[in-house]
XYZ file of C-alpha atoms in Angstrom:
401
model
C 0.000 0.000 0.000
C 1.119 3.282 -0.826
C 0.118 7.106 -1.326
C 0.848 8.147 -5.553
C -0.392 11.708 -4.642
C 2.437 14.365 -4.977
C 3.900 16.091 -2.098
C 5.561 14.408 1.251
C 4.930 10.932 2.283
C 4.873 9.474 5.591
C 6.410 6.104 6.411
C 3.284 4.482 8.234
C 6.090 2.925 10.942
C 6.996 6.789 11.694
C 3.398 7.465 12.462
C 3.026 4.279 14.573
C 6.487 4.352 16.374
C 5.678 8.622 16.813
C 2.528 7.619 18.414
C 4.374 5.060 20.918
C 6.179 7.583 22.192
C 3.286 9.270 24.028
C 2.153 5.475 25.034
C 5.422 5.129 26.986
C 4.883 8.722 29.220
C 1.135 7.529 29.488
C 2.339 4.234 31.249
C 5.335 6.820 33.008
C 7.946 4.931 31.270
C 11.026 6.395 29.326
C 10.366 6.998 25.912
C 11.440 4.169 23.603
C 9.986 1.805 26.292
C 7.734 0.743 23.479
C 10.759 0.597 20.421
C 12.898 -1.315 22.488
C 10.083 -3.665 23.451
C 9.326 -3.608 19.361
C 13.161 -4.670 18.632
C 13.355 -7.425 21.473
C 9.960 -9.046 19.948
C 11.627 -8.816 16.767
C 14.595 -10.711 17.542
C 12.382 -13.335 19.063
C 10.420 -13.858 16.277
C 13.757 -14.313 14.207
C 15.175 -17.087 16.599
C 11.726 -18.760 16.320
C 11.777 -18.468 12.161
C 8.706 -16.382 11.758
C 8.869 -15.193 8.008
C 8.261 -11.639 6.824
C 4.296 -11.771 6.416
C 4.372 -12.804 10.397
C 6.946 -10.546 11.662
C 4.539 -8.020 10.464
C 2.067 -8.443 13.182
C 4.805 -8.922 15.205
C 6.293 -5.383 14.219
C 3.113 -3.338 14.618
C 1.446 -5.279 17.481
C 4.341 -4.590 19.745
C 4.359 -0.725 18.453
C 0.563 -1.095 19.211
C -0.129 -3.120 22.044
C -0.881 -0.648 24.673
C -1.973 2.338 22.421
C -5.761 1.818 23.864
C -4.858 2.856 27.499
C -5.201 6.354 27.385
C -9.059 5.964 26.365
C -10.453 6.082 29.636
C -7.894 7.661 31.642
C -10.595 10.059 32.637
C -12.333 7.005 34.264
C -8.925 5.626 35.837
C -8.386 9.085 36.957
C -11.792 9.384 38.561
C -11.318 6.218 40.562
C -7.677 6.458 41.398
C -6.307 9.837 41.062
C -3.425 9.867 38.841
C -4.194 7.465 35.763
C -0.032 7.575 34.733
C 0.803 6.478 38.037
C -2.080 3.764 37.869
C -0.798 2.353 34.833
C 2.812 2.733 36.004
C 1.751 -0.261 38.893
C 1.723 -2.509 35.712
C 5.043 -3.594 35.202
C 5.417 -3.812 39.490
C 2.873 -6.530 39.846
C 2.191 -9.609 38.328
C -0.638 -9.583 36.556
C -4.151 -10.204 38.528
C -2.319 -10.488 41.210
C -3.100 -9.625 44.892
C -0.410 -7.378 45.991
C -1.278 -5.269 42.358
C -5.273 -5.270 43.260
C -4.107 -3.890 47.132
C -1.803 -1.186 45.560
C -4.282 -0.032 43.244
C -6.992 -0.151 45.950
C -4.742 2.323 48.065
C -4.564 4.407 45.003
C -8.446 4.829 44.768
C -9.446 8.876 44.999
C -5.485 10.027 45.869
C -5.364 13.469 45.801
C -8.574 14.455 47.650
C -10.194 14.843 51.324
C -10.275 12.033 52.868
C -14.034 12.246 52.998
C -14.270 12.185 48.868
C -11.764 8.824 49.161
C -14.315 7.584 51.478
C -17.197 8.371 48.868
C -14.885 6.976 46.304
C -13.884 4.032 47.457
C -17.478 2.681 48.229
C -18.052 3.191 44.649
C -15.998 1.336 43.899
C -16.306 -1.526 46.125
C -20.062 -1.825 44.182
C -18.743 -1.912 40.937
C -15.403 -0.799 40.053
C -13.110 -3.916 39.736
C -15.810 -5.058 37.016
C -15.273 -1.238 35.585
C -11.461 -1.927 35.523
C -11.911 -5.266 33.831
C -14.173 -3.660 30.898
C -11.785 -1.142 30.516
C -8.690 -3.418 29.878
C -10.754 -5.807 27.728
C -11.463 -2.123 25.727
C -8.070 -1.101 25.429
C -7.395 -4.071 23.085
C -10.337 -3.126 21.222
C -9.265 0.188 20.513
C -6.205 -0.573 19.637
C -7.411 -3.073 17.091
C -9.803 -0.520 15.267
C -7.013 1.800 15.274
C -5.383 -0.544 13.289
C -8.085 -1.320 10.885
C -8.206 3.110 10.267
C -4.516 2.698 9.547
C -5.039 0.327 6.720
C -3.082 -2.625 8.980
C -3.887 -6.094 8.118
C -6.146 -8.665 9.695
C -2.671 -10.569 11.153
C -2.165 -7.273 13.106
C -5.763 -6.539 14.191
C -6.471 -10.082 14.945
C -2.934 -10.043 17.208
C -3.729 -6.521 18.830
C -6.938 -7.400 19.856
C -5.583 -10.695 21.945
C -2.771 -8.170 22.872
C -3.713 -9.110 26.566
C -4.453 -12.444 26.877
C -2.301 -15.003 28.438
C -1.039 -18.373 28.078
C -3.082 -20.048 31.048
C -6.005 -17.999 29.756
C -6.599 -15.646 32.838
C -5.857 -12.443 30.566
C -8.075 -9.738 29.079
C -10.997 -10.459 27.774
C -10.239 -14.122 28.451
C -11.279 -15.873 25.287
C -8.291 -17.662 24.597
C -5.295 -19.813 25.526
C -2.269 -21.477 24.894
C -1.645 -21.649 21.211
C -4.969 -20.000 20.398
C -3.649 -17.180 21.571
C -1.480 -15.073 18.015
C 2.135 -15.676 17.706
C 2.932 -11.866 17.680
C 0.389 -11.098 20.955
C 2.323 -13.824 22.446
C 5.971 -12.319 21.809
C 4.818 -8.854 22.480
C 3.577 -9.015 25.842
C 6.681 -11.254 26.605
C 8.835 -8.766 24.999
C 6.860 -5.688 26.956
C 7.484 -6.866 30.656
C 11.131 -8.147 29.888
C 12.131 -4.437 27.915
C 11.175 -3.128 31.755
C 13.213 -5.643 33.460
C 16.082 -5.132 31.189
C 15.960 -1.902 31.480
C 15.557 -1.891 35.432
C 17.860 -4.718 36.910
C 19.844 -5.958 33.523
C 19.613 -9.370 31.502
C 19.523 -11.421 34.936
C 16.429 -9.579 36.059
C 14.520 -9.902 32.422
C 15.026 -13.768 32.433
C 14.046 -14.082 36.136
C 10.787 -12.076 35.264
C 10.172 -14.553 32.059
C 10.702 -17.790 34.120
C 8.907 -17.260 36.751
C 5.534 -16.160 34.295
C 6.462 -18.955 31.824
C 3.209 -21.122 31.853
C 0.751 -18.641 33.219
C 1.260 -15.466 32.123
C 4.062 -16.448 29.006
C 4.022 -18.868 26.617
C 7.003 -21.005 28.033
C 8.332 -21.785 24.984
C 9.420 -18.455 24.046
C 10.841 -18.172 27.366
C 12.786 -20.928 26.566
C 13.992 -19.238 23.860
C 15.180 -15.819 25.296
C 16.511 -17.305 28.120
C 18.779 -19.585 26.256
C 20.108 -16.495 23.880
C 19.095 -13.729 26.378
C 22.675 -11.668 25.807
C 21.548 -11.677 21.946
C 17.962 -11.168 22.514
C 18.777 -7.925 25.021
C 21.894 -7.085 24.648
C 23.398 -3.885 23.013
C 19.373 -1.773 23.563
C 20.995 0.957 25.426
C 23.521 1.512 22.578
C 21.678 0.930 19.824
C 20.001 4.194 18.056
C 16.204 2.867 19.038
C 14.137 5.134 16.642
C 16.581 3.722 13.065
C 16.826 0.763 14.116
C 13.301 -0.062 14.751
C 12.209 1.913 11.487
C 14.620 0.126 9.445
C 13.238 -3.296 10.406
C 9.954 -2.476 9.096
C 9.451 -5.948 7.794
C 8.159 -7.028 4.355
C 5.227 -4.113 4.331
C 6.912 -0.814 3.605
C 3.715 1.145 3.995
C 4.225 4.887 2.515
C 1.224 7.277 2.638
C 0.670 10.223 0.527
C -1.922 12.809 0.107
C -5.209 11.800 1.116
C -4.025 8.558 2.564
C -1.174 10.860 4.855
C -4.254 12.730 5.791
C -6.358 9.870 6.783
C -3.343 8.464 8.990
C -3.038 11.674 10.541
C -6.552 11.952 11.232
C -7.074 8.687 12.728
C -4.411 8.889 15.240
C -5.553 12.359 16.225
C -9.099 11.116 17.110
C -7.377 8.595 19.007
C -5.461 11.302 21.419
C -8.589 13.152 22.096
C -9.985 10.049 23.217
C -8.077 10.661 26.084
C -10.778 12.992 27.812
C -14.207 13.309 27.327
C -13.379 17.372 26.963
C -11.722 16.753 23.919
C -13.368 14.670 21.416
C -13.090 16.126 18.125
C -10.827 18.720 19.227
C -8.184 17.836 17.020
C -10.627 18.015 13.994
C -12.152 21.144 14.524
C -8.890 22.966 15.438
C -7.613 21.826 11.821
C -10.461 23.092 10.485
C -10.405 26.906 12.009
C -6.548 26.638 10.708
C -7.274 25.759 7.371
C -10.103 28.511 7.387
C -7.731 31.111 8.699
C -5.060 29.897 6.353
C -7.295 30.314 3.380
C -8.324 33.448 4.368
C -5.109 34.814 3.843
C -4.635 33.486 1.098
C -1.802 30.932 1.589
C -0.506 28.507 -0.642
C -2.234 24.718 -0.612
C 0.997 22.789 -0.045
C 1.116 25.610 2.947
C -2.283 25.504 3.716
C -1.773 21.044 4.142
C 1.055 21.789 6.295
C -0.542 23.367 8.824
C -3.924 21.496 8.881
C -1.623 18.564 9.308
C 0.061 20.422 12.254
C -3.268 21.085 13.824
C -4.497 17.502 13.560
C -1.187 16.433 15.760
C -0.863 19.157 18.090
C -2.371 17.573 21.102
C -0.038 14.236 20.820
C 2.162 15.937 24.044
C -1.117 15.496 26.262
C -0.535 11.661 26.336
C 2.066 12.617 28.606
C -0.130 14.736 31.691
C -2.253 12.898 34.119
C -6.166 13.484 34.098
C -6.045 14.108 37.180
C -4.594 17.530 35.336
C -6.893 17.850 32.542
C -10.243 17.077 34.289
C -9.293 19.001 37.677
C -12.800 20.936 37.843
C -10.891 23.537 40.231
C -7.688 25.708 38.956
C -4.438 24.217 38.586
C -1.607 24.423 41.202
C 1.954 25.592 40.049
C 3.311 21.907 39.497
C 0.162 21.108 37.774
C -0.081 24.282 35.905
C 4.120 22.954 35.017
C 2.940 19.780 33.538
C 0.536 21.270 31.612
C 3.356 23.361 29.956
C 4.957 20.087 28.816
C 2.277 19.288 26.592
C 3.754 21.044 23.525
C 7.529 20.061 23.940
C 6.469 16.630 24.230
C 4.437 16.688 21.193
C 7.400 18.255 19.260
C 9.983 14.986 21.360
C 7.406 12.943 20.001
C 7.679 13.483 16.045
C 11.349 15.403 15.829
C 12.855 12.106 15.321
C 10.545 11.256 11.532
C 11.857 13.681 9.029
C 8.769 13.976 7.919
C 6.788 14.739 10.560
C 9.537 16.753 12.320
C 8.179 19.756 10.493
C 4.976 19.658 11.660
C 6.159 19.253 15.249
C 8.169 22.357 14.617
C 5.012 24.439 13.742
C 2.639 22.143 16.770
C 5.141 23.208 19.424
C 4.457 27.018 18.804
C 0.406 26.577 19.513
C 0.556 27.858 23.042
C 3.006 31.153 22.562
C 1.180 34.026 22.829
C 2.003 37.610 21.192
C 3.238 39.178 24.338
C 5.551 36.286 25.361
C 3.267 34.610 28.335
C 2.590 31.934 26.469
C 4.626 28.768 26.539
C 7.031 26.475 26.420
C 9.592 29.102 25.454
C 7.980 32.358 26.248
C 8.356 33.694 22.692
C 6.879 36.850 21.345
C 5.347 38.356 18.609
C 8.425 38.747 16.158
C 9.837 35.205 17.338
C 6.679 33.393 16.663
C 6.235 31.595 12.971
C 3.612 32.688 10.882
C 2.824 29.821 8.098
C 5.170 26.658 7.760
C 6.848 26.271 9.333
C 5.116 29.567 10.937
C 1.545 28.465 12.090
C 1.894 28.948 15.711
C -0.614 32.776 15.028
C -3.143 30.366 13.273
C -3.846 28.092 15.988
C -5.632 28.746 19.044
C -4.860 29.469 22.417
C -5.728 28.127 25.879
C -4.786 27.409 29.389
């Protein structure tokens, strides 16, 4: 598949791993978490002899595995506070286990009276370890229809949407086991947990992780496997350049999107980001549309006029990385909060400076929230420092909090 329209393409795997990158601060992990998880599965599925066709849904389902999580965070941050530091619990805690249901039980309404984590908790207590399970059994869900808007195939929706099931079948939603359960969801989630491991303790701590899950949580075959070549499997991630190396094993597909299809992409994953608060669906959208109105009205070129709407559509990517407990506060923001929220746009520009396509259009994003007299922010710039048109949008999109 591939875009014949004229103008700049985008490498579909620059979109995906771009998008990953706001997954990892959602889940409060370094970003690359989610690359480095992407090469270990990789190497896994090349020790097992997966061919190209299958190391496809290996590829994307690892880049895509926990790209559903941020759709309710409003709901994780009603009932616990903090929805990154939630989701941070996951890789502390086996799954389903006890000690992770009592840590996420303290959790429940942090960062209010104690009266309201009284009210909170009883909620809870009624219904809300059923709410969690929905949730998680949606995430995968999510993921797998983005994956059907990004023109993905079946192999990858069909291993995305078992993205949390396990091999003794007490995963997310449950519906499968053992080898029912898709190569690539298999090697992902294996390749997820030991990436934090790895990264946290070294190769001794990612095998004793793998061994000690192998038959419930892990299919212990593939244990097998990385444990016998574990210095090949993990070694050399902390020197390796993450963002090349995992776009240049793309396998096999070699999507490329232009024009309309580059729009569609674009489109897609910024409907996905607003998911992440019920304040902001369609927010995305419509601010592309008031840019590509102003932009028309004066009278700039098309190719110009694209490059902003395109812009506009990924502007909000940085808010993967703020809590709800942020964005949904009904009551103003404290000076740390009020901080975070200044993060948004650097982290949306971190998030696509590394594609050379869509660095541009991080260049022009990151300038959304400077205002004319220099309060605005991340860099405080004024009026004759702020772009006007590409990469200069920063006057045609509008301001906030």
């Amino acid at each position: 598949m591939s875009g014949g329209d004229a103008g700049p393409r985008l490498r579909l795997a620059e979109l995906v791993a771009a998008l990953s990158l706001g997954v990892d601060l959602g889940f409060g992990q370094p970003m690359e978490h989610v690359l480095r998880q992407c090469l270990i599965a990789l190497r896994l599925a090349e020790r097992i002899g997966l061919d190209d066709e299958e190391r496809v849904a290996v590829y994307y389902t690892a880049l895509l595995v926990n790209v559903g999580c941020h759709s309710d965070a409003h709901e994780q941050a009603k009932w616990f506070g903090d929805d990154i530091a939630l989701k941070a619990g996951k890789y502390r805690y086996e799954q389903r286990s006890l000690a992770g249901a009592v840590a996420a039980v303290r959790l429940i309404g942090s960062g209010n009276p104690p009266l309201h984590r009284f009210r909170v908790g009883l909620e809870f207590a009624l219904g809300g370890f059923h709410e969690v399970d929905r949730m998680i059994s949606g995430h995968a869900a999510l993921a797998t229809s983005l994956a059907g808007r990004l023109g993905l195939p079946d192999s990858v929706r069909r291993a995305v949407a078992a993205s949390y099931e396990q091999w003794d079948g007490r995963g997310w939603p449950g519906e499968v086991k053992g080898e029912a359960v898709p190569i690539a969801s298999r090697l992902a989630q294996l390749a997820e947990f030991t990436e934090v491991a790895h990264r946290v303790g070294g190769t001794a701590a990612a095998t004793a992780l793998a061994e000690r899950r192998a038959g419930s949580q892990f299919d212990p075959r593939l244990v097998a496997v990385l444990c016998r070549d574990a210095d090949a499997v993990l070694g050399e991630l902390d020197e390796v350049h993450t963002w090349e190396a995992v776009i240049a094993a793309e396998p096999a597909l070699g999507v490329w999107l232009g024009g309309e299809q580059f729009e569609r992409a674009l489109l897609a994953v910024a409907d996905f980001v607003d998911l992440k608060s019920p304040y902001t669906l369609g927010h995305a959208r419509a601010v592309a549309d008031l840019v590509d109105a102003a932009a028309a009205g004066l009278g700039l070129a098309e190719d110009q006029r694209t490059q902003l709407r395109r812009a506009a559509l990924l502007h909000g990517l940085g808010r993967l990385g703020v809590s709800n407990a942020i964005w949904d506060k009904p009551g103003p923001l404290g000076t740390g909060e009020r901080e975070r929220v200044r993060l948004q746009p650097y982290l949306t520009e971190r998030m696509l400076c590394q594609s050379p396509t869509l660095a541009p259009l991080g260049a022009i994003a990151v300038q959304h929230r400077e205002r004319l007299d220099g309060s605005g922010y991340p860099r405080g710039l004024t009026a004759p420092a702020i772009s006007r048109g590409p990469g200069s949008s920063a006057r045609l999109t509008p301001t906030g909090p």
